[in-house]
Coordinates of C-alpha atoms in Angstrom, one line a residue:
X16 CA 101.7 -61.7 80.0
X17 CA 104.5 -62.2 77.3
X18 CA 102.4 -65.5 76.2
X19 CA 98.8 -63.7 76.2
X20 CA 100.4 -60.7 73.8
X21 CA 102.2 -62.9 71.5
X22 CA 98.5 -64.9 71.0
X23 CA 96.7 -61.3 70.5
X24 CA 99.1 -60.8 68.0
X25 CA 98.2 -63.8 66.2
X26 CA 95.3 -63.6 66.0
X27 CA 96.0 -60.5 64.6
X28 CA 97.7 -61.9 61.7
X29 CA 95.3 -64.6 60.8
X30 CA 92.7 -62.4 60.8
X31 CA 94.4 -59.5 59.0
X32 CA 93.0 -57.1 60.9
X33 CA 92.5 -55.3 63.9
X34 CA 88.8 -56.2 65.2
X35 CA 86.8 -55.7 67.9
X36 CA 84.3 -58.0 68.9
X37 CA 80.8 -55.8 68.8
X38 CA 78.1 -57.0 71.4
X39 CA 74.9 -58.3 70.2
X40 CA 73.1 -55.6 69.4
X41 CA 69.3 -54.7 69.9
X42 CA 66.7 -53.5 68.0
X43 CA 66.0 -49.9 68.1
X44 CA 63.1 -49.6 70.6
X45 CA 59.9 -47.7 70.0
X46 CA 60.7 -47.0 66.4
X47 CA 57.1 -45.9 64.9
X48 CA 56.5 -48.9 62.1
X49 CA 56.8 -48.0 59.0
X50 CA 54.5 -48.8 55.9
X51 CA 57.1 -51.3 54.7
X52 CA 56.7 -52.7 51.0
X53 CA 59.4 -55.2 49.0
X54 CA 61.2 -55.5 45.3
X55 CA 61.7 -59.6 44.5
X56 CA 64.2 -60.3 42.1
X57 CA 63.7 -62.9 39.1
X58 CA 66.7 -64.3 39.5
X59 CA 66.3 -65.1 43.2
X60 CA 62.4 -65.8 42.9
X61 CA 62.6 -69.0 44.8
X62 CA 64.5 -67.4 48.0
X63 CA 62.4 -64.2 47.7
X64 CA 59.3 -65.9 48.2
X65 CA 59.9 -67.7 50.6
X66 CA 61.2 -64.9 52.4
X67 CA 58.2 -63.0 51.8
X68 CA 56.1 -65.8 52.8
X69 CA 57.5 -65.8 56.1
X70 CA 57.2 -61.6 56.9
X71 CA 54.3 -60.9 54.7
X72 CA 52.0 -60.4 57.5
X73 CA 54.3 -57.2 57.8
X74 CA 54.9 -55.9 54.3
X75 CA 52.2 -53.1 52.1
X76 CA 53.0 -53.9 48.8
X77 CA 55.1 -56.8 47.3
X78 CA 57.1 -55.5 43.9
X79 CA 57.9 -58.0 40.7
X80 CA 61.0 -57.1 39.4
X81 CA 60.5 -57.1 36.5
X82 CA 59.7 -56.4 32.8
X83 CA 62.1 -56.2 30.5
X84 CA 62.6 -54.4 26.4
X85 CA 64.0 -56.7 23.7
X86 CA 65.0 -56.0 20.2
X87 CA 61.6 -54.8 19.1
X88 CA 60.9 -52.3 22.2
X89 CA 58.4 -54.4 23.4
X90 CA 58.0 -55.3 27.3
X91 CA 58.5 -59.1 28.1
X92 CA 58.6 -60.9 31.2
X93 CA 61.4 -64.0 31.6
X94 CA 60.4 -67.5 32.3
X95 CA 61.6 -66.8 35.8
X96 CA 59.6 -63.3 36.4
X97 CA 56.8 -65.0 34.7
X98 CA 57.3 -68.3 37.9
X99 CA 57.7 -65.3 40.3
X100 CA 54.9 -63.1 39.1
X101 CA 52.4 -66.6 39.2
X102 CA 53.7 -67.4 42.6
X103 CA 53.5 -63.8 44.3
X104 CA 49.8 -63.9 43.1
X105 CA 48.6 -67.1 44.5
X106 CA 50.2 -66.8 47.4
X107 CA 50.0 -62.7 48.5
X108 CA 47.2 -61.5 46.3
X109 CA 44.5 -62.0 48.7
X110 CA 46.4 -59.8 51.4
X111 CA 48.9 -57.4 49.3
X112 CA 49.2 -55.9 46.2
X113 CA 51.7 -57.1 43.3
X114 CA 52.8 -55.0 41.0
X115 CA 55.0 -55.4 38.6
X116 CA 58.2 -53.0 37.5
X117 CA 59.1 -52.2 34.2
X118 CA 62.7 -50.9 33.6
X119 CA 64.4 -49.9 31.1
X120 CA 66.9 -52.6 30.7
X121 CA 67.3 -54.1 27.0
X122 CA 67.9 -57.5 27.1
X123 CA 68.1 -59.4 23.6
X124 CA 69.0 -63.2 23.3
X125 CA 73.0 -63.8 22.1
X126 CA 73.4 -59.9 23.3
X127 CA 75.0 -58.1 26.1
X128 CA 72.4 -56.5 27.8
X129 CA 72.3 -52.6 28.4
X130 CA 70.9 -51.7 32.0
X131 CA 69.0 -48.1 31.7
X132 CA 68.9 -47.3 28.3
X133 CA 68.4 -43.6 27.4
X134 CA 68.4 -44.1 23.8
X135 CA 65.2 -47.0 24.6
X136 CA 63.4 -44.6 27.2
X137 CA 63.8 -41.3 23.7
X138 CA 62.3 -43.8 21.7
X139 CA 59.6 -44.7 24.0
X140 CA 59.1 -40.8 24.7
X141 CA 60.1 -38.8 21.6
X142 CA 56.1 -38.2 20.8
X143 CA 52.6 -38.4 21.0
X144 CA 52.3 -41.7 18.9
X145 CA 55.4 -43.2 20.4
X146 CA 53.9 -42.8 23.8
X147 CA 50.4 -44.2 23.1
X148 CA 52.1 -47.2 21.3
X149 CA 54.4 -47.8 24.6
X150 CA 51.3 -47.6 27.2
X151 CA 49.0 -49.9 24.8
X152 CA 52.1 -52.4 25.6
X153 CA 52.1 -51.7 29.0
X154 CA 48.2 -51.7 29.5
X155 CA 48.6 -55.0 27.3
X156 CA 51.0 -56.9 29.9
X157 CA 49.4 -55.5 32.7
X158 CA 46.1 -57.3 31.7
X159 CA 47.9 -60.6 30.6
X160 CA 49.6 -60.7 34.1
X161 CA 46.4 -59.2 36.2
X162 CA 48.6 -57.8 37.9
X163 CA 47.1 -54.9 40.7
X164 CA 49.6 -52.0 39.6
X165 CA 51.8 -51.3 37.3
X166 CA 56.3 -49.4 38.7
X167 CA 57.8 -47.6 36.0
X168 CA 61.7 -47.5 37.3
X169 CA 63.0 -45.6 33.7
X170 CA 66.3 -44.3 34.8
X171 CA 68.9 -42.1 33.3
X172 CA 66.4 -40.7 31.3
X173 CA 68.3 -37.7 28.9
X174 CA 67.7 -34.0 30.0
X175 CA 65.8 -33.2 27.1
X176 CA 63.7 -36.2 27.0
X177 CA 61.9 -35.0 30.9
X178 CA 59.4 -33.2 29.4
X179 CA 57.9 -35.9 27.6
X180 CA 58.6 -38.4 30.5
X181 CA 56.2 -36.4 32.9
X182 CA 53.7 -36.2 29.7
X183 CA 54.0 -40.1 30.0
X184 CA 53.5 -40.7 33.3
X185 CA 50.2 -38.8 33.8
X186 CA 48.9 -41.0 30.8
X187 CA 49.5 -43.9 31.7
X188 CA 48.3 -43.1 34.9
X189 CA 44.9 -42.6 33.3
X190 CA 45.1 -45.2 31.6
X191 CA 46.1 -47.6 34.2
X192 CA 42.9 -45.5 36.3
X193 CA 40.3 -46.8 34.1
X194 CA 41.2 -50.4 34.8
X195 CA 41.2 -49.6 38.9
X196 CA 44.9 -50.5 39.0
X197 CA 47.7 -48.3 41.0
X198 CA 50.4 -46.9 39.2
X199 CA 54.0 -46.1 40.5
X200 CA 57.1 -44.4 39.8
X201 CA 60.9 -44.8 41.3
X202 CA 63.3 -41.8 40.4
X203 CA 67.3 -41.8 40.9
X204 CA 68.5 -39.2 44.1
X205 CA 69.3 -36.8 41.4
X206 CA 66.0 -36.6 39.7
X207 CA 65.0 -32.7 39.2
X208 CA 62.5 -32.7 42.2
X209 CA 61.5 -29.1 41.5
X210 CA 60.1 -30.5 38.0
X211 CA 56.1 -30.6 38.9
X212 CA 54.9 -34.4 38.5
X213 CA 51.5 -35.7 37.8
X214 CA 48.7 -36.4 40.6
X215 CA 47.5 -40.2 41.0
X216 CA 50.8 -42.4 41.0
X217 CA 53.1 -43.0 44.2
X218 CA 56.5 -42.2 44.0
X219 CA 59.8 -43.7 45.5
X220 CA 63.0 -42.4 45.7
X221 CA 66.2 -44.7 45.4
X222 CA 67.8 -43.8 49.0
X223 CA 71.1 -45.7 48.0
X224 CA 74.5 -46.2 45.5
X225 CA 75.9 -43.7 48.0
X226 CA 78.9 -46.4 47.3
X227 CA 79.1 -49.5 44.7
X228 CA 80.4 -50.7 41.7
X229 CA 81.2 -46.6 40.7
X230 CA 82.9 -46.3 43.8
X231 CA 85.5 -46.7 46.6
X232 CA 84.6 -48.8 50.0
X233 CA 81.5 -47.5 51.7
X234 CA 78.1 -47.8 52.9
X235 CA 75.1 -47.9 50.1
X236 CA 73.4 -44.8 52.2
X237 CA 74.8 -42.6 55.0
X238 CA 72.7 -40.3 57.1
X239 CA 74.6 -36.8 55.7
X240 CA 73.4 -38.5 51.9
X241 CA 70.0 -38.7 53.8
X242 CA 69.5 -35.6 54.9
X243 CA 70.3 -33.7 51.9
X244 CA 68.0 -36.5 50.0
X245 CA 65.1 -35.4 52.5
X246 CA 65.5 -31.7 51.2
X247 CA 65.6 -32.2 47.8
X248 CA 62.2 -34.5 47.8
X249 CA 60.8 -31.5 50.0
X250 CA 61.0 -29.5 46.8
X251 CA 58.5 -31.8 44.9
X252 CA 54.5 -31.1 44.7
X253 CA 55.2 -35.0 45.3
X254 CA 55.1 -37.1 48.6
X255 CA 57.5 -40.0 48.2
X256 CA 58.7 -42.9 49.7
X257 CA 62.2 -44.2 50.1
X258 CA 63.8 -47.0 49.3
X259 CA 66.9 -48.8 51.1
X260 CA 69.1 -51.6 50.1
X261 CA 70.1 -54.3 51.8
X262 CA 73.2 -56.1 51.6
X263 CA 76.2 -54.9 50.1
X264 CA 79.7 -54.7 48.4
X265 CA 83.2 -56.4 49.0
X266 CA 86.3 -54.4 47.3
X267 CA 88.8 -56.2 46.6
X268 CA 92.5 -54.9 46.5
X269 CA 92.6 -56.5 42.7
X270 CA 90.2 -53.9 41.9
X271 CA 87.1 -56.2 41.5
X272 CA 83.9 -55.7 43.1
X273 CA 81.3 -58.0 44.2
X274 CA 77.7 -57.8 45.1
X275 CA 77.0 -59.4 48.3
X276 CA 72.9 -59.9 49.9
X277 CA 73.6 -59.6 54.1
X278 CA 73.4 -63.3 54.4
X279 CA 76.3 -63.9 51.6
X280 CA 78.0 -60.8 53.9
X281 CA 78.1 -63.1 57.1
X282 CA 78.9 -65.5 55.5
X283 CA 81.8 -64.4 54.3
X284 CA 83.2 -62.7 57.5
X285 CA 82.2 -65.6 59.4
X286 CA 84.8 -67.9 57.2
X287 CA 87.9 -65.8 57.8
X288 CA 86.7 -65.3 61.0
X289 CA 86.3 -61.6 61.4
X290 CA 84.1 -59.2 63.0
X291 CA 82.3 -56.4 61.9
X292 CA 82.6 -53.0 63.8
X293 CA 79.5 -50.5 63.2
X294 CA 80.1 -47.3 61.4
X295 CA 78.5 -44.2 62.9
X296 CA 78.2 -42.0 60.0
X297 CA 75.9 -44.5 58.5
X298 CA 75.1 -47.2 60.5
X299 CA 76.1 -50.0 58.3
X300 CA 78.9 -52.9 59.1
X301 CA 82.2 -52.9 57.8
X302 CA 84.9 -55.0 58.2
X303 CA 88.9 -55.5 57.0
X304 CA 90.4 -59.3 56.5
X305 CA 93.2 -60.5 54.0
X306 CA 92.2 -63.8 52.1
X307 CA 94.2 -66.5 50.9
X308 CA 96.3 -64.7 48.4
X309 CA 97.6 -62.5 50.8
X310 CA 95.8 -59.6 49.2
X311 CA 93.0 -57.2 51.4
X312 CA 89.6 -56.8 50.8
X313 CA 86.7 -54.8 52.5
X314 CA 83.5 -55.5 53.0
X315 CA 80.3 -52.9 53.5
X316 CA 77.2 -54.1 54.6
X317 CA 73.5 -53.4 55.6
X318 CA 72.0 -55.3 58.6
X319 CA 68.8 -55.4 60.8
X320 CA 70.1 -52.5 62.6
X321 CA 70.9 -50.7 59.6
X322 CA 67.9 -50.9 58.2
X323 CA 66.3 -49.4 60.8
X324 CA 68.7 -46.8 61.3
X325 CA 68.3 -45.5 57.9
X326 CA 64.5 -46.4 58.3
X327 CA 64.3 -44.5 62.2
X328 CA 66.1 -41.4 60.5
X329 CA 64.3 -40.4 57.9
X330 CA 60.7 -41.2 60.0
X331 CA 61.9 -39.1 62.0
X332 CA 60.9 -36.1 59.3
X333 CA 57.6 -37.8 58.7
X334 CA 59.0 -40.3 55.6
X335 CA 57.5 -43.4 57.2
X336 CA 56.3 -45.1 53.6
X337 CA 59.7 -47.4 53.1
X338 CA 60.9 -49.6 50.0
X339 CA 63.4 -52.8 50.2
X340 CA 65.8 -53.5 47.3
X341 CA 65.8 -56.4 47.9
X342 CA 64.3 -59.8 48.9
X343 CA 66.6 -62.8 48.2
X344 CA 69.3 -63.2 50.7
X345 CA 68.4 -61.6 53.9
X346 CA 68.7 -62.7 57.4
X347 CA 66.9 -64.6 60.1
X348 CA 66.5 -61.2 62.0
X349 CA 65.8 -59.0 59.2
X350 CA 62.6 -61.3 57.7
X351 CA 61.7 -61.3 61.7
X352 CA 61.9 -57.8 61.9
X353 CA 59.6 -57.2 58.3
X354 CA 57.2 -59.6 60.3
X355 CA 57.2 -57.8 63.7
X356 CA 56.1 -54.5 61.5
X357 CA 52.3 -56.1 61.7
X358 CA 49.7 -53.8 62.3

């Protein structure tokens, strides 16, 4: 008995911490399938397609991600995107629709780039003229590209700028109309959903950055965020869809955080040897371990089971049209379960 302690204890200290060894867990059984659709990144084209590839069968719409602004405030696609774009299209065209996101990112060679620009989106906005010019650029990629439908994902867009954001939307939904291709919108969890918004496009919500680079350890979405999320999109003359991350975060006691997809995730706790124990509140994995310099880290993550979690909960009130950010790193049994969601 002595000898059998003294090895729990160190495994204990390799490890640095306390874990439990979690059971394989199952799928949750007769979840009603969701109207699943799928961002791809084009940094991570290559991975994301083949991913795709293999769960297509199971997916609604397959996102480009996406157009960016550069020092003129005019849209432009990457030499990746473009590669991605060309490559969703031959491949998933005949059996999905690809659409391509714009966001308001500006990105300009020998620059830093600034994610969500609120002084790009006023520009963009600020009047009638500015707002034909920015659709003719749209309407002017969407045609080069073919593409089936065109996301806007404009975030943090200024308070006083709304107005003329909603004024935008419902024309370049008319626009976009007259060429027979779909238009939709993604809006933070702290949009104004009382704010009436235009008829025609389809709407998402961002169901995530519960927890992330802003924030202390924790899961990207938990059910209590989810249920307040659910009553604010109530308010809206808007049906919407919601859109769950995948992957996650690891803190690090040196302050840094890291990005991690859920394979990078396994990874990880698979070479310090430590298992992940479930959290209830959210359903995501979490686990504690010390690396080599001594110092402790902790790692949040989304699995399979997450997913469905956070995907069972809120179908549970009727929100059954669901978003992945992201392709690009997933697992085995997450691309099986995308494919499994056939009709």
């Amino acid at each position: 008995m002595a000898f059998f302690c003294m090895m729990l204890l160190l495994v204990a200290g390799c490890s640095g911490v306390k874990t439990t060894t979690i059971a394989k867990e199952k799928p949750i059984a007769k979840m009603t399938k969701p109207a699943l659709s799928i961002w791809l990144p084009e940094w991570q084209y290559k991975q994301s397609i083949s991913e795709v590839k293999s769960s297509v069968g199971g997916l609604k719409n397959i996102y480009v991600f996406g157009a960016y602004f550069n020092e003129k405030d005019q849209l432009f696609l990457t030499d990746t995107a473009i590669q991605l774009m060309n490559q969703a299209q031959q491949q998933f065209s005949a059996t999905n629709k690809v659409i391509l996101t714009v966001i308001n990112d500006y990105v300009v060679a020998g620059s830093p780039s600034v994610q969500k620009d609120s002084e790009l989106l006023h520009r963009l906005l600020e009047s009638p003229k500015a707002r034909k010019q920015h659709i003719a650029n749209i309407m002017e990629l969407a045609d080069r590209y073919k593409v089936d439908g065109i996301e806007v994902d404009y975030e943090k867009i200024a308070k006083n700028d709304l107005p003329n954001y909603v004024l935008f939307l419902d024309e370049l939904y008319q626009q976009l109309k007259k060429k027979n291709k779909s238009m939709h919108v993604v809006v933070v969890p702290s949009f104004p959903f009382e704010m009436e918004l235009p008829n025609g496009p389809e709407y998402t919500v961002m169901a995530y950055n519960v927890h992330g680079y802003h924030s202390g350890a924790g899961a990207k979405a938990d059910f209590k965020f989810l249920d307040q999320l659910m009553g604010k999109v109530q308010k809206s003359n808007q049906k919407f869809a919601f859109a769950f991350a995948t992957g996650g975060f690891v803190w690090k006691e040196d302050g840094k955080i890291v990005a991690l997809t859920e394979v990078e995730a396994e990874k990880l706790l698979t070479s310090v040897k430590v298992t992940p124990q479930r959290d209830k509140a959210s359903g995501a994995l979490f686990a504690q371990y010390v690396d080599e310099n001594n110092k402790k880290n902790e790692v949040w993550y989304a699995d399979t089971i997450t997913l469905q979690k956070w995907v069972a909960h809120v179908g549970a009130k009727k929100f059954k049209d669901i978003v992945l950010w992201r392709a690009g790193g997933l697992s085995e049994e997450t691309v099986n379960w995308l494919k499994s969601n056939k009709k």
